[in-house]
Coordinates of C-alpha atoms and ligand atoms in Angstrom, one line a residue:
M1 CA 5.3 21.2 -12.3
A2 CA 3.9 21.3 -8.8
V3 CA 5.1 19.1 -6.0
S4 CA 2.9 16.0 -5.7
I5 CA 0.8 15.3 -2.6
K6 CA 0.6 11.6 -1.8
N7 CA -2.7 10.0 -0.8
E8 CA -3.2 7.5 2.0
D9 CA -2.6 4.5 -0.3
Q10 CA 0.6 6.0 -1.7
I11 CA 1.8 6.9 1.8
N12 CA 1.3 3.4 3.0
K13 CA 3.4 2.1 0.0
M14 CA 6.1 4.8 0.8
R15 CA 6.1 3.5 4.4
I16 CA 6.7 0.0 3.3
A17 CA 9.5 1.0 0.8
G18 CA 11.1 3.2 3.5
K19 CA 11.1 0.5 6.0
L20 CA 12.8 -1.9 3.6
A21 CA 15.5 0.6 2.7
A22 CA 16.2 1.1 6.5
D23 CA 16.3 -2.6 7.0
V24 CA 19.0 -3.0 4.4
L25 CA 21.3 -0.6 6.3
V26 CA 20.7 -2.6 9.5
M27 CA 21.3 -5.9 7.7
I28 CA 24.6 -4.8 6.1
E29 CA 26.2 -3.4 9.3
P30 CA 27.9 -6.6 10.6
Y31 CA 29.6 -7.1 7.2
I32 CA 31.3 -3.7 7.2
K33 CA 34.7 -4.4 8.5
V34 CA 38.4 -4.3 7.6
G35 CA 39.2 -6.2 4.4
V36 CA 35.7 -6.3 2.9
T37 CA 35.3 -4.9 -0.6
T38 CA 32.5 -2.5 -1.5
D39 CA 31.7 -5.0 -4.3
E40 CA 31.0 -7.6 -1.7
L41 CA 28.8 -5.3 0.2
D42 CA 26.9 -4.4 -3.0
K43 CA 26.3 -8.1 -3.8
I44 CA 25.0 -8.8 -0.2
C45 CA 22.6 -5.9 -0.4
H46 CA 21.5 -6.8 -4.0
D47 CA 20.7 -10.3 -3.0
Y48 CA 18.9 -9.3 0.2
I49 CA 16.8 -6.7 -1.6
V50 CA 15.9 -9.0 -4.5
D51 CA 15.6 -12.4 -2.8
V52 CA 14.5 -11.6 0.8
Q53 CA 12.6 -8.3 0.3
Q54 CA 11.4 -9.1 -3.2
A55 CA 12.1 -5.5 -4.1
I56 CA 14.2 -3.7 -6.7
P57 CA 17.5 -2.0 -6.0
A58 CA 16.8 1.4 -7.6
P59 CA 20.4 2.5 -8.4
L60 CA 21.0 -0.5 -10.7
N61 CA 20.9 0.8 -14.3
Y62 CA 19.6 4.1 -13.1
H63 CA 20.9 6.5 -15.8
G64 CA 23.5 3.8 -16.4
F65 CA 24.7 3.4 -12.8
P66 CA 26.4 -0.1 -12.8
K67 CA 25.7 -1.3 -9.2
S68 CA 22.8 -1.8 -6.7
I69 CA 24.1 0.6 -3.9
C70 CA 26.3 3.6 -3.6
T71 CA 29.4 3.3 -1.5
S72 CA 31.4 6.6 -0.9
V73 CA 34.6 6.3 1.1
N74 CA 36.6 9.0 2.9
H75 CA 36.9 12.0 0.5
Q76 CA 34.2 10.6 -1.8
V77 CA 31.1 12.7 -1.4
C78 CA 28.4 10.6 -3.0
H79 CA 27.5 8.2 -5.8
G80 CA 30.7 6.1 -5.2
I81 CA 30.6 2.9 -7.3
P82 CA 31.2 -0.3 -5.4
S83 CA 34.6 -1.8 -6.4
P84 CA 37.1 -4.6 -5.7
K85 CA 39.1 -2.3 -3.3
K86 CA 39.2 -3.5 0.3
L87 CA 38.0 -1.2 3.1
K88 CA 40.8 -0.5 5.6
K89 CA 41.2 0.5 9.2
G90 CA 40.2 4.1 9.8
D91 CA 38.1 4.5 6.6
I92 CA 34.6 6.0 6.8
V93 CA 32.0 4.9 4.3
N94 CA 28.6 6.1 3.3
I95 CA 26.2 3.3 2.2
D96 CA 23.3 4.7 0.3
I97 CA 20.3 2.3 -0.2
T98 CA 17.3 2.9 -2.4
V99 CA 14.7 0.2 -2.9
I100 CA 11.5 0.1 -5.0
K101 CA 8.6 -1.9 -3.6
D102 CA 5.2 -2.0 -5.2
G103 CA 6.2 1.0 -7.4
F104 CA 7.4 3.3 -4.6
H105 CA 10.9 4.3 -3.5
G106 CA 12.6 4.4 -0.1
D107 CA 16.0 6.2 0.0
T108 CA 18.3 6.3 3.0
S109 CA 22.0 6.4 3.9
K110 CA 24.4 6.5 6.8
M111 CA 28.1 6.5 7.7
F112 CA 30.0 3.5 9.0
F113 CA 33.4 3.4 10.5
I114 CA 36.0 0.7 9.6
G115 CA 37.7 0.0 12.9
K116 CA 38.1 2.9 15.3
P117 CA 37.7 6.3 13.6
N118 CA 40.1 9.1 14.2
V119 CA 38.9 12.3 15.8
A120 CA 38.4 14.1 12.5
A121 CA 36.5 11.2 10.9
K122 CA 34.2 10.8 13.9
R123 CA 33.6 14.6 14.0
I124 CA 32.6 15.0 10.4
C125 CA 30.2 12.0 10.6
D126 CA 28.6 13.4 13.7
I127 CA 28.2 16.9 12.2
A128 CA 26.6 15.5 9.0
Q129 CA 24.2 13.4 11.1
K130 CA 23.3 16.4 13.2
S131 CA 22.8 18.5 10.1
L132 CA 20.3 15.9 8.9
Y133 CA 18.5 15.9 12.3
I134 CA 18.3 19.7 12.4
G135 CA 16.6 19.6 9.0
I136 CA 14.2 16.9 10.0
N137 CA 13.2 18.6 13.1
M138 CA 12.1 21.7 11.1
V139 CA 9.7 19.8 8.8
K140 CA 6.0 20.7 9.2
P141 CA 3.4 22.3 7.0
G142 CA 4.0 25.9 6.3
V143 CA 7.8 25.8 6.6
H144 CA 9.8 26.9 3.5
L145 CA 12.5 24.6 2.1
G146 CA 14.8 27.6 2.3
D147 CA 14.4 27.6 6.1
I148 CA 15.7 24.1 6.3
G149 CA 18.6 24.7 3.9
H150 CA 19.5 27.9 5.9
A151 CA 19.4 26.0 9.3
I152 CA 21.7 23.2 8.0
Q153 CA 24.2 25.6 6.4
T154 CA 24.3 27.8 9.5
F155 CA 25.0 24.8 11.7
A156 CA 27.6 23.2 9.5
E157 CA 29.5 26.4 8.8
A158 CA 29.5 27.3 12.5
Q159 CA 31.5 24.1 13.0
F160 CA 33.9 25.3 10.3
C161 CA 32.7 22.7 7.9
S162 CA 31.2 23.3 4.4
V163 CA 28.0 22.2 2.6
V164 CA 28.2 20.6 -0.9
R165 CA 25.9 22.6 -3.3
E166 CA 25.9 20.6 -6.4
Y167 CA 23.8 17.7 -5.0
C168 CA 20.6 18.0 -3.0
G169 CA 17.7 16.1 -1.4
H170 CA 14.6 15.5 -3.6
G171 CA 11.0 14.7 -3.8
I172 CA 10.5 10.9 -3.9
G173 CA 7.6 8.5 -4.7
E174 CA 6.9 6.6 -7.8
K175 CA 10.0 8.3 -9.2
F176 CA 13.4 8.2 -7.6
H177 CA 14.0 11.9 -8.0
E178 CA 10.9 14.2 -8.1
E179 CA 10.3 17.8 -7.4
P180 CA 11.2 19.6 -5.2
Q181 CA 14.9 20.0 -5.0
V182 CA 15.9 20.1 -1.3
L183 CA 19.0 22.3 -1.0
H184 CA 21.1 22.0 2.1
Y185 CA 22.0 25.7 2.1
G186 CA 20.0 28.8 1.3
K187 CA 17.9 31.7 2.6
A188 CA 15.1 31.5 5.1
G189 CA 11.6 32.3 3.8
T190 CA 12.4 31.2 0.2
G191 CA 11.4 28.3 -1.9
V192 CA 8.7 25.7 -1.7
V193 CA 6.3 25.8 1.2
L194 CA 5.7 22.3 2.8
K195 CA 2.3 20.8 2.8
E196 CA 0.9 17.7 4.4
G197 CA 1.4 14.6 2.2
M198 CA 4.7 15.7 0.6
T199 CA 7.4 13.1 0.6
F200 CA 11.1 14.1 0.1
T201 CA 14.6 13.4 1.3
I202 CA 17.1 15.4 3.3
E203 CA 20.6 14.2 2.7
P204 CA 23.3 16.8 3.5
M205 CA 26.9 16.2 2.3
I206 CA 29.3 18.0 4.7
N207 CA 33.0 18.5 4.1
T208 CA 35.8 19.1 6.6
G209 CA 37.5 21.3 3.9
K210 CA 36.1 23.5 1.1
R211 CA 32.7 22.8 -0.4
H212 CA 33.9 22.3 -4.0
V213 CA 33.6 18.9 -5.6
K214 CA 34.5 17.2 -8.8
Q215 CA 33.3 14.1 -10.6
L216 CA 35.8 11.3 -11.4
P217 CA 36.3 10.0 -15.0
D218 CA 34.0 7.1 -14.1
K219 CA 31.2 9.7 -14.6
W220 CA 29.6 8.9 -11.1
T221 CA 31.9 9.1 -8.1
V222 CA 31.9 12.7 -6.7
V223 CA 34.9 13.7 -4.6
T224 CA 36.0 16.8 -2.7
K225 CA 38.4 18.9 -4.8
D226 CA 40.7 19.4 -1.9
H227 CA 40.5 15.7 -0.9
S228 CA 39.1 16.7 2.5
L229 CA 36.8 14.2 4.3
S230 CA 33.1 14.2 3.5
A231 CA 30.1 12.6 5.2
Q232 CA 26.4 12.2 4.4
W233 CA 23.3 10.9 6.1
E234 CA 19.9 10.6 4.4
H235 CA 16.3 9.9 5.4
T236 CA 13.0 9.8 3.4
L237 CA 10.4 12.0 5.1
L238 CA 6.6 12.5 5.0
V239 CA 5.1 15.9 6.0
T240 CA 2.3 15.1 8.4
K241 CA -0.5 17.4 9.7
T242 CA 1.6 18.5 12.6
G243 CA 5.2 17.7 11.7
V244 CA 7.2 14.8 10.1
E245 CA 7.3 11.1 9.9
I246 CA 10.6 9.5 9.1
L247 CA 9.8 6.7 6.7
T248 CA 13.4 5.3 6.9
L249 CA 13.9 5.4 10.6
R250 CA 16.0 2.7 12.2
D251 CA 15.5 1.3 15.7
E252 CA 19.0 2.5 16.7
E253 CA 17.8 6.1 16.3
N254 CA 15.8 7.6 19.0
F255 CA 13.9 10.6 17.8
P256 CA 12.2 12.9 20.2
T257 CA 10.0 14.4 17.5
I258 CA 7.7 11.4 16.8
Ligands
MF3_301 N1 20.6 7.5 -3.6 C1 21.1 8.7 -4.2 C2 20.2 9.8 -3.7 O1 20.1 9.9 -2.5 C3 21.0 8.7 -5.7 C4 21.9 7.6 -6.3 S1 21.7 7.7 -8.0 C5 22.7 6.5 -8.5 O2 19.5 10.5 -4.3 F1 22.5 6.3 -9.7 F2 24.0 6.8 -8.2 F3 22.5 5.4 -7.8
CO302 CO1 18.2 10.6 -2.1
CO303 CO1 20.2 8.1 -1.4

């Protein structure tokens, strides 16, 4: 199956869904502090998406996922299930939001600190964000996905960090996960060639330790095997005639590319 190209009407719907997903990350920030449970954050996001945005939280019941957002704390890599456990000082947490509006998906995540982060925690969050931005800045027609994976891997490994290989970015649209797979490692000049109108995510998961991961018995939460810290940032992107449009951009980000 080929990678789908979105038409103007579909792109406008992706813009709306992307903006809503970004808005949820902005909305939830003031609630993320010492003592809050990830279950509470899940409920606040759920109610905001459903009642205020009149949208659908895509994770809920997705292949049996039990909650409306993913919350991945410290050595959790991705797909963490919100729980009654309280966040504590020094934790880092990825909040991953996907909404469906008018049939289209917007998918975005970022890292938050609980209290003041220690040096290692701040560092891995910054490196993961930079990895995402390096990938985004390469997006334009004619670029191979392998070029992007290679650039992210080269950057992260030069910082003595590792790139998770079992999970990747993805095409997105009327389906949550479409073709192509967007690997965050690889070889330049290989893989799908980007074309105007493609929409996909980049969402590198970067570890302070080794790249290997395992899934917990809950069948969802992915953790680093060596229990080292992991961080992830995600945006939904549109390939434009000359470059990229970040469909899930937040005001706090200032992007020189657009
Ligand atoms: N939002 C995740 C992604 O970026 C996928 C979560 S699937 C879920 O692709 F079922 F865990 F929600
Ligand atoms: Co995604
Ligand atoms: Co996501």
